[in-house]
Short mmCIF file of C-alpha atoms (C1' of nucleotides) in Angstrom, two decimals:
data_model
loop_
_atom_site.label_atom_id
_atom_site.label_comp_id
_atom_site.label_asym_id
_atom_site.label_seq_id
_atom_site.Cartn_x
_atom_site.Cartn_y
_atom_site.Cartn_z
CA MET A 3 0.45 -5.88 -5.06
CA LYS A 4 1.68 -9.42 -4.84
CA LYS A 5 0.34 -10.46 -1.44
CA GLU A 6 3.61 -11.93 -0.30
CA LYS A 7 4.46 -12.56 3.31
CA PRO A 8 7.61 -11.22 4.99
CA THR A 9 10.47 -13.67 4.88
CA THR A 10 12.39 -12.53 7.96
CA SER A 11 11.48 -11.63 11.47
CA LEU A 12 12.59 -8.05 10.86
CA GLY A 13 9.64 -7.75 8.51
CA TYR A 14 7.26 -8.96 11.20
CA ALA A 15 8.85 -6.77 13.84
CA LEU A 16 8.24 -3.73 11.64
CA LEU A 17 4.73 -4.84 10.75
CA GLY A 18 3.89 -5.44 14.40
CA LEU A 19 5.20 -2.09 15.57
CA ILE A 20 3.39 -0.30 12.77
CA HIS A 21 0.22 -2.14 13.67
CA LEU A 22 0.50 -0.97 17.29
CA GLN A 23 0.68 2.56 15.99
CA PRO A 24 1.51 4.23 12.66
CA ARG A 25 5.16 5.19 12.45
CA SER A 26 7.83 6.45 10.09
CA GLY A 27 11.02 4.60 9.22
CA TYR A 28 12.91 6.88 11.52
CA ASP A 29 10.52 6.18 14.41
CA LEU A 30 11.10 2.48 13.90
CA ARG A 31 14.85 2.87 13.88
CA LYS A 32 14.60 4.71 17.18
CA VAL A 33 12.58 1.87 18.69
CA PHE A 34 15.30 -0.62 17.77
CA GLU A 35 18.02 1.69 19.01
CA THR A 36 16.57 2.71 22.32
CA THR A 37 14.36 -0.11 23.62
CA PRO A 38 15.12 -3.70 24.56
CA MET A 39 12.49 -4.68 21.99
CA GLY A 40 14.06 -6.93 19.42
CA HIS A 41 17.74 -6.60 18.83
CA TYR A 42 17.14 -5.66 15.26
CA SER A 43 19.51 -3.81 13.12
CA SER A 44 18.23 -0.23 13.14
CA SER A 45 20.51 0.45 10.19
CA PRO A 46 18.84 2.42 7.42
CA GLY A 47 20.10 -0.08 4.88
CA ALA A 48 17.96 -2.73 6.54
CA ILE A 49 14.89 -0.74 7.60
CA TYR A 50 14.06 1.25 4.49
CA PRO A 51 14.31 -1.62 2.01
CA ALA A 52 12.27 -3.80 4.38
CA LEU A 53 9.55 -1.14 4.58
CA LYS A 54 9.51 -0.89 0.80
CA ARG A 55 9.05 -4.66 0.55
CA LEU A 56 6.20 -4.59 3.07
CA GLU A 57 4.49 -1.82 1.14
CA GLU A 58 4.94 -3.60 -2.18
CA ALA A 59 3.40 -6.71 -0.65
CA GLY A 60 0.42 -4.61 0.43
CA LEU A 61 0.93 -5.28 4.13
CA ILE A 62 1.48 -1.65 5.10
CA ARG A 63 0.61 1.65 3.50
CA GLY A 64 2.66 4.81 3.63
CA LYS A 65 1.23 8.30 3.63
CA VAL A 66 3.36 11.35 3.10
CA ALA A 67 3.17 13.84 5.92
CA GLY A 68 4.51 17.36 5.85
CA ARG A 69 4.24 18.13 2.15
CA LYS A 70 6.01 21.40 2.81
CA SER A 71 9.50 19.92 2.87
CA MET A 72 11.46 18.45 -0.01
CA ARG A 73 12.21 15.30 1.90
CA PRO A 74 8.80 13.94 2.65
CA LYS A 75 8.29 11.92 5.81
CA ARG A 76 6.36 8.71 5.23
CA ILE A 77 4.09 7.47 7.97
CA TYR A 78 3.19 3.81 7.58
CA SER A 79 0.10 2.11 8.91
CA SER A 80 -0.96 -1.51 8.72
CA SER A 81 -3.43 -2.79 6.13
CA PRO A 82 -6.01 -5.55 6.68
CA GLU A 83 -3.74 -7.91 4.70
CA GLY A 84 -0.88 -6.95 7.01
CA VAL A 85 -2.90 -7.74 10.10
CA LYS A 86 -3.86 -11.06 8.58
CA ALA A 87 -0.23 -11.93 7.81
CA LEU A 88 0.76 -10.93 11.34
CA ARG A 89 -2.00 -13.01 12.86
CA GLU A 90 -0.97 -16.05 10.83
CA TRP A 91 2.64 -15.64 11.80
CA VAL A 92 2.07 -15.39 15.54
CA SER A 93 -0.42 -18.28 15.45
CA GLN A 94 1.89 -20.79 13.79
CA PRO A 95 2.44 -23.96 15.80
CA LEU A 96 5.71 -24.01 17.72
CA THR A 97 8.44 -26.45 16.82
CA MET A 98 11.45 -27.51 18.80
CA ASP A 99 13.53 -25.98 16.05
CA ASP A 100 11.99 -22.59 16.83
CA PHE A 101 13.30 -22.98 20.33
CA VAL A 102 16.77 -24.11 19.50
CA HIS A 103 17.41 -21.86 16.55
CA ARG A 104 15.00 -18.97 16.73
CA ASP A 105 14.32 -18.19 20.36
CA ASP A 106 14.27 -14.42 19.91
CA GLU A 107 11.82 -14.73 17.08
CA LEU A 108 9.57 -16.76 19.34
CA MET A 109 9.51 -14.06 22.00
CA LEU A 110 8.86 -11.46 19.32
CA ARG A 111 5.86 -13.49 18.24
CA PHE A 112 4.62 -13.54 21.81
CA ALA A 113 5.13 -9.83 22.29
CA LEU A 114 3.23 -8.94 19.12
CA MET A 115 0.43 -11.40 19.82
CA GLY A 116 -1.53 -9.12 22.13
CA SER A 117 -2.94 -6.88 19.45
CA VAL A 118 -3.96 -9.45 16.86
CA VAL A 119 -5.25 -12.65 18.47
CA ASP A 120 -7.44 -13.56 21.40
CA ASP A 121 -6.27 -15.12 24.66
CA ALA A 122 -6.97 -18.68 23.53
CA VAL A 123 -4.14 -18.42 20.99
CA THR A 124 -1.83 -17.02 23.65
CA ARG A 125 -2.66 -19.90 25.97
CA GLN A 126 -2.04 -22.40 23.20
CA PHE A 127 1.29 -20.77 22.44
CA LEU A 128 2.37 -20.94 26.07
CA GLU A 129 1.21 -24.52 26.46
CA GLN A 130 3.18 -25.56 23.41
CA MET A 131 6.19 -23.79 24.86
CA LEU A 132 5.84 -25.74 28.06
CA GLU A 133 5.55 -29.01 26.21
CA ILE A 134 8.66 -28.37 24.17
CA LEU A 135 10.64 -27.20 27.19
CA ASP A 136 9.62 -30.32 29.10
CA ALA A 137 10.98 -32.43 26.27
CA TYR A 138 14.09 -30.39 25.57
CA ILE A 139 15.47 -29.69 29.05
CA PRO A 140 15.95 -33.38 29.93
CA GLU A 141 17.63 -33.89 26.57
CA LEU A 142 20.15 -31.18 27.40
CA ARG A 143 20.68 -32.62 30.87
CA GLN A 144 21.41 -35.96 29.27
CA ILE A 145 24.00 -34.43 26.96
CA LEU A 146 25.56 -32.62 29.91
CA ALA A 147 25.75 -35.83 31.93
CA GLU A 148 27.51 -37.56 29.04
CA MET A 149 30.13 -34.86 28.58
CA PRO A 150 33.64 -35.94 29.61
CA GLU A 151 34.73 -34.64 33.01
CA ALA A 152 38.29 -34.14 31.83
CA GLY A 153 39.67 -30.92 30.40
CA PRO A 154 38.54 -27.33 30.87
CA PRO A 155 35.00 -26.98 32.21
CA HIS A 156 34.00 -24.18 29.82
CA GLY A 157 31.96 -26.32 27.48
CA ARG A 158 30.03 -27.97 30.31
CA LEU A 159 29.46 -24.63 31.98
CA ALA A 160 28.19 -23.06 28.75
CA LEU A 161 25.72 -25.89 28.34
CA SER A 162 24.58 -25.62 31.94
CA SER A 163 24.01 -21.92 31.37
CA GLY A 164 21.73 -22.86 28.49
CA ILE A 165 19.85 -25.32 30.67
CA GLU A 166 19.37 -22.73 33.38
CA MET A 167 18.08 -20.22 30.85
CA TYR A 168 15.51 -22.71 29.63
CA MET A 169 14.49 -23.44 33.21
CA ALA A 170 14.03 -19.72 33.82
CA ARG A 171 11.92 -19.58 30.68
CA ARG A 172 9.87 -22.49 31.94
CA ARG A 173 9.12 -20.72 35.21
CA TRP A 174 8.12 -17.66 33.24
CA VAL A 175 5.76 -19.69 31.05
CA ARG A 176 3.94 -21.04 34.10
CA LYS A 177 3.61 -17.56 35.52
CA ALA A 178 2.33 -16.21 32.20
CA LEU A 179 -0.13 -19.09 31.88
CA ALA A 180 -1.52 -18.21 35.28
CA GLU A 181 -2.15 -14.71 34.04
CA PHE A 182 -4.10 -16.06 31.07
CA ALA A 183 -6.00 -18.76 32.93
CA PRO A 184 -9.44 -19.08 31.31
CA ASP A 185 -11.37 -20.10 34.42
CA GLU A 186 -9.82 -17.85 37.00
CA THR A 187 -12.36 -15.99 39.10
CA LYS A 188 -10.07 -13.03 38.94
CA ARG A 189 -9.84 -12.63 35.17
CA ARG A 190 -7.58 -10.29 33.30
CA LYS A 191 -8.63 -6.66 33.04
CA GLU A 192 -9.26 -7.11 36.79
CA MET B 13 47.92 -15.74 2.88
CA LYS B 14 46.39 -12.47 3.92
CA LYS B 15 46.21 -12.89 7.69
CA GLU B 16 42.66 -11.70 7.93
CA LYS B 17 40.44 -12.44 10.87
CA PRO B 18 37.00 -14.05 10.55
CA THR B 19 34.22 -11.51 10.29
CA THR B 20 31.37 -13.58 11.70
CA SER B 21 30.92 -15.83 14.68
CA LEU B 22 30.40 -18.80 12.36
CA GLY B 23 34.06 -18.42 11.40
CA TYR B 24 35.11 -18.52 15.04
CA ALA B 25 32.79 -21.41 15.81
CA LEU B 26 34.43 -23.43 13.04
CA LEU B 27 37.91 -22.35 14.06
CA GLY B 28 37.25 -23.28 17.68
CA LEU B 29 35.83 -26.69 16.87
CA ILE B 30 38.73 -27.43 14.54
CA HIS B 31 41.16 -26.36 17.22
CA LEU B 32 39.60 -28.79 19.69
CA GLN B 33 40.20 -31.54 17.18
CA PRO B 34 40.83 -31.72 13.42
CA ARG B 35 37.64 -32.21 11.46
CA SER B 36 36.20 -32.24 7.98
CA GLY B 37 33.45 -29.95 6.70
CA TYR B 38 30.99 -32.75 7.04
CA ASP B 39 32.02 -33.42 10.65
CA LEU B 40 31.42 -29.76 11.43
CA ARG B 41 28.00 -29.81 9.82
CA LYS B 42 27.08 -32.76 11.99
CA VAL B 43 28.15 -30.91 15.12
CA PHE B 44 25.82 -28.04 14.27
CA GLU B 45 23.00 -30.41 13.38
CA THR B 46 23.14 -32.71 16.33
CA THR B 47 24.48 -30.81 19.35
CA PRO B 48 23.14 -27.80 21.22
CA MET B 49 26.46 -26.13 20.45
CA GLY B 50 25.84 -22.94 18.54
CA HIS B 51 22.72 -22.71 16.50
CA TYR B 52 24.73 -22.27 13.37
CA SER B 53 23.48 -22.97 9.95
CA SER B 54 24.97 -26.36 9.09
CA SER B 55 24.04 -25.68 5.49
CA PRO B 56 26.78 -26.59 3.03
CA GLY B 57 26.41 -23.21 1.38
CA ALA B 58 27.56 -21.58 4.62
CA ILE B 59 30.12 -24.08 5.93
CA TYR B 60 32.23 -24.79 2.87
CA PRO B 61 32.73 -21.18 1.79
CA ALA B 62 33.53 -20.24 5.41
CA LEU B 63 36.15 -23.00 5.60
CA LYS B 64 37.66 -21.79 2.35
CA ARG B 65 37.91 -18.27 3.77
CA LEU B 66 39.56 -19.54 6.95
CA GLU B 67 42.09 -21.51 4.93
CA GLU B 68 42.82 -18.56 2.65
CA ALA B 69 43.40 -16.42 5.73
CA GLY B 70 45.89 -19.01 6.97
CA LEU B 71 43.93 -19.76 10.13
CA ILE B 72 43.32 -23.42 9.34
CA ARG B 73 45.02 -25.94 7.07
CA GLY B 74 43.31 -28.72 5.17
CA LYS B 75 44.87 -32.06 4.38
CA VAL B 76 43.36 -34.47 1.93
CA ALA B 77 42.60 -37.87 3.41
CA GLY B 78 41.59 -40.94 1.46
CA ARG B 79 43.26 -40.26 -1.87
CA LYS B 80 41.58 -43.39 -3.20
CA SER B 81 38.25 -41.74 -3.97
CA MET B 82 37.55 -39.06 -6.57
CA ARG B 83 35.93 -36.81 -4.01
CA PRO B 84 38.70 -36.18 -1.55
CA LYS B 85 37.82 -35.58 2.07
CA ARG B 86 39.59 -32.59 3.57
CA ILE B 87 40.52 -32.70 7.24
CA TYR B 88 41.23 -29.25 8.67
CA SER B 89 43.43 -28.44 11.63
CA SER B 90 44.20 -25.13 13.29
CA SER B 91 47.36 -23.17 12.54
CA PRO B 92 49.31 -21.05 15.06
CA GLU B 93 47.81 -17.95 13.42
CA GLY B 94 44.37 -19.47 13.89
CA VAL B 95 44.97 -20.08 17.57
CA LYS B 96 46.18 -16.52 17.93
CA ALA B 97 43.07 -15.13 16.22
CA LEU B 98 40.88 -17.31 18.42
CA ARG B 99 42.68 -16.18 21.55
CA GLU B 100 42.28 -12.54 20.62
CA TRP B 101 38.62 -12.99 19.89
CA VAL B 102 37.73 -14.69 23.16
CA SER B 103 39.83 -12.20 25.15
CA GLN B 104 38.14 -9.06 23.81
CA PRO B 105 36.63 -6.85 26.50
CA LEU B 106 32.87 -7.26 26.86
CA THR B 107 30.52 -4.44 26.00
CA MET B 108 26.90 -3.97 26.91
CA ASP B 109 26.16 -4.16 23.21
CA ASP B 110 27.55 -7.71 23.16
CA PHE B 111 24.98 -8.58 25.76
CA VAL B 112 22.00 -6.95 24.15
CA HIS B 113 22.72 -7.85 20.55
CA ARG B 114 25.11 -10.78 20.54
CA ASP B 115 24.39 -12.93 23.56
CA ASP B 116 24.90 -16.24 21.76
CA GLU B 117 28.22 -15.07 20.44
CA LEU B 118 29.25 -14.25 23.98
CA MET B 119 28.51 -17.74 25.21
CA LEU B 120 30.32 -19.17 22.21
CA ARG B 121 33.35 -17.13 23.23
CA PHE B 122 33.12 -18.53 26.73
CA ALA B 123 32.75 -22.10 25.52
CA LEU B 124 35.79 -21.88 23.26
CA MET B 125 37.90 -20.11 25.86
CA GLY B 126 38.99 -23.24 27.69
CA SER B 127 41.49 -24.41 25.12
CA VAL B 128 43.23 -21.15 24.30
CA VAL B 129 43.55 -18.90 27.38
CA ASP B 130 44.37 -19.34 31.03
CA ASP B 131 41.93 -19.06 33.92
CA ALA B 132 42.72 -15.40 34.58
CA VAL B 133 41.12 -14.45 31.26
CA THR B 134 38.08 -16.57 32.08
CA ARG B 135 37.72 -14.84 35.45
CA GLN B 136 38.03 -11.45 33.82
CA PHE B 137 35.37 -12.39 31.29
CA LEU B 138 32.97 -13.52 34.01
CA GLU B 139 33.61 -10.46 36.15
CA GLN B 140 32.89 -8.19 33.21
CA MET B 141 29.70 -10.13 32.60
CA LEU B 142 28.63 -9.58 36.17
CA GLU B 143 29.36 -5.87 35.98
CA ILE B 144 27.32 -5.45 32.82
CA LEU B 145 24.43 -7.51 34.16
CA ASP B 146 24.38 -5.44 37.33
CA ALA B 147 24.06 -2.32 35.23
CA TYR B 148 21.62 -3.70 32.67
CA ILE B 149 19.08 -5.56 34.80
CA PRO B 150 18.00 -2.44 36.78
CA GLU B 151 17.71 -0.56 33.49
CA LEU B 152 15.29 -3.17 32.19
CA ARG B 153 13.34 -3.12 35.44
CA GLN B 154 13.03 0.62 35.10
CA ILE B 155 11.66 0.31 31.57
CA LEU B 156 9.21 -2.36 32.75
CA ALA B 157 8.02 -0.15 35.61
CA GLU B 158 7.38 2.66 33.16
CA MET B 159 5.36 0.57 30.72
CA PRO B 160 1.66 1.44 30.64
CA GLU B 161 -0.57 -0.95 32.57
CA ALA B 162 -3.32 -0.67 30.00
CA GLY B 163 -3.80 -2.99 27.05
CA PRO B 164 -2.66 -6.58 26.53
CA PRO B 165 0.11 -7.70 28.90
CA HIS B 166 2.16 -9.45 26.20
CA GLY B 167 4.79 -6.75 25.85
CA ARG B 168 5.32 -6.44 29.59
CA LEU B 169 5.48 -10.21 29.95
CA ALA B 170 8.02 -10.53 27.13
CA LEU B 171 10.21 -7.96 28.81
CA SER B 172 9.91 -9.66 32.16
CA SER B 173 10.96 -12.90 30.50
CA GLY B 174 14.07 -11.11 29.31
CA ILE B 175 14.76 -9.83 32.81
CA GLU B 176 14.38 -13.29 34.27
CA MET B 177 16.73 -14.74 31.71
CA TYR B 178 19.37 -12.18 32.61
CA MET B 179 18.88 -12.96 36.29
CA ALA B 180 19.38 -16.64 35.58
CA ARG B 181 22.52 -15.75 33.69
CA ARG B 182 23.69 -13.71 36.65
CA ARG B 183 23.27 -16.65 39.03
CA TRP B 184 25.18 -18.80 36.57
CA VAL B 185 28.04 -16.28 36.40
CA ARG B 186 28.43 -16.34 40.19
CA LYS B 187 28.46 -20.10 40.19
CA ALA B 188 31.02 -20.20 37.38
CA LEU B 189 33.18 -17.61 39.14
CA ALA B 190 33.23 -19.81 42.23
CA GLU B 191 34.57 -22.63 40.08
CA PHE B 192 37.39 -20.41 38.84
CA ALA B 193 38.20 -18.74 42.16
CA PRO B 194 41.97 -18.11 42.25
CA ASP B 195 42.47 -18.43 46.02
CA GLU B 196 40.21 -21.31 46.81
CA THR B 197 41.85 -24.00 48.89
CA LYS B 198 39.98 -26.49 46.77
CA ARG B 199 41.30 -25.49 43.34
CA ARG B 200 40.09 -26.79 40.02
CA LYS B 201 41.38 -30.17 38.91
CA GLU B 202 40.48 -31.13 42.49
"C1'" DC C 15 19.14 -52.70 -8.34
"C1'" DC C 16 17.71 -48.99 -5.63
"C1'" DC C 17 17.93 -46.10 -1.83
"C1'" DC C 18 20.20 -43.94 1.83
"C1'" DC C 19 24.18 -42.03 3.92
"C1'" DC C 20 28.81 -40.14 3.33
"C1'" DA C 21 31.00 -36.01 1.43
"C1'" DT C 22 31.97 -31.91 -1.16
"C1'" DG C 23 30.68 -28.28 -3.64
"C1'" DT C 24 28.18 -24.44 -6.75
"C1'" DA C 25 24.62 -20.97 -8.39
"C1'" DA C 26 20.91 -17.80 -7.82
"C1'" DC C 27 18.94 -15.18 -4.72
"C1'" DA C 28 17.55 -12.31 -0.58
"C1'" DT C 29 19.11 -10.05 3.24
"C1'" DG C 30 21.93 -7.28 6.11
"C1'" DT C 31 26.30 -4.17 6.97
"C1'" DT C 32 28.98 -0.23 6.36
"C1'" DA C 33 29.62 3.91 4.56
"C1'" DC C 34 28.09 7.58 2.20
"C1'" DA C 35 24.76 11.25 0.30
"C1'" DT C 36 21.15 14.58 0.79
"C1'" DG C 37 18.63 18.12 2.82
"C1'" DA C 38 15.50 20.44 6.58
"C1'" DT C 39 15.04 22.23 11.16
"C1'" DT C 40 16.37 23.76 15.75
"C1'" DG C 41 19.05 25.68 19.37
"C1'" DA C 42 23.50 27.94 20.99
"C1'" DT D 17 26.36 30.59 11.45
"C1'" DC D 18 27.54 26.18 13.06
"C1'" DA D 19 26.53 21.85 14.97
"C1'" DA D 20 23.37 18.46 16.09
"C1'" DT D 21 19.35 16.08 15.19
"C1'" DC D 22 15.55 14.79 12.16
"C1'" DA D 23 14.72 12.02 8.09
"C1'" DT D 24 15.22 9.32 3.97
"C1'" DG D 25 17.70 6.88 0.98
"C1'" DT D 26 21.52 4.33 -2.15
"C1'" DA D 27 25.74 1.52 -3.43
"C1'" DA D 28 29.19 -1.90 -2.72
"C1'" DC D 29 29.98 -5.69 -0.40
"C1'" DA D 30 29.89 -10.05 2.50
"C1'" DT D 31 27.20 -13.48 4.19
"C1'" DG D 32 23.70 -16.90 4.47
"C1'" DT D 33 19.61 -19.72 2.28
"C1'" DT D 34 17.71 -22.87 -0.79
"C1'" DA D 35 18.11 -25.89 -4.15
"C1'" DC D 36 20.73 -28.46 -6.99
"C1'" DA D 37 24.84 -31.34 -8.75
"C1'" DT D 38 28.18 -34.96 -8.24
"C1'" DG D 39 29.83 -39.29 -6.97
"C1'" DG D 40 31.21 -43.48 -3.90
"C1'" DG D 41 29.92 -47.22 -0.74
"C1'" DG D 42 26.86 -50.30 1.95
"C1'" DG D 43 22.63 -52.80 2.97
"C1'" DG D 44 18.25 -54.89 1.79
#
DNA sequence: CCCCCCATGTAACATGTTACATGATTGA
DNA sequence: TCAATCATGTAACATGTTACATGGGGGG
């Protein structure tokens, strides 16, 4: 095995779900089809090759269940190398580029964080988010203010939608941070 | 020319920007690099082939400017067929799938709408958005309510972030609808 | 003279999409 | 027995990524 890391977020989504509990390719497709979790493809032509890559990289291991049938069902579970790769991925420092170009990936990282890192990493992640939002929102406001008033308002409205989304995200970050506060009397796990 | 329509939103993003004003490939790359408009690739390996496809489909036309240099600079402008394709694309009925899987594309459609359709189409678009949001948000709340309380809260928090984003979008839709109200005494253009 | 920006493009490669193929099991 | 669902996979194809190639013009 070549110890390579996944190159796309689909790989990490699969790895993370498998780490939460062992699943088959079909199980994973159902997750993508039926839950709001990740808007990933769910097409067999994406899932099965991705699983094969993860297994070849040694990040997951498949065991055949139900030997009785011709078409064996493979149940994958995460390997220690897989958990390590996942932990490294979620712990990466945030960049503004992540925000602008890969927002979904960022939330996927957050969602998968719970099972592989401790709360300090989560807090760091959220604090970095806050920092970036505090830098980025005013930038967007500036661009909005400089947009010409003439012509159809669609462009300005689309941008203001973006700004309002980021503001909603910012409120959420503060709420989430409160839930992970290190020195709260009322800690998590109640 | 084969009169084909673009297959990806990058194609429509390029077409829309070119329709707003004639531009070169390099100009378009700069738009994607420097503005919050679309988080599209800006890589030459994506832009130039996409422009070639649009030109082959007869949706844009390139004219060489600055014959003096060896490397001619091509300025593209939209053709009537291009405008028609753009109009059809932005006017498509919205589906819930657009929301869940192609939210950015949806906002791109809105942003490009201004120059190719009249306000009635915009209103229809926004009203459809509202309808879908009103169906989808309670669905997400339901899923959140059914999530197990045990274990790390990351998954629940990620979902609640999604819900809050959709709520922010909903507020924005109502605000935008007010700006496009057909029977307001105070119409647009003031 | 060298480096950076303008400006266009290509080649190799990985990924994802769509459509199809295969076969088992379960309920009407 | 027929249809639907479980379950895995492949092949052809389009797109996008990364890295490279090419060349002119301007400023220090």
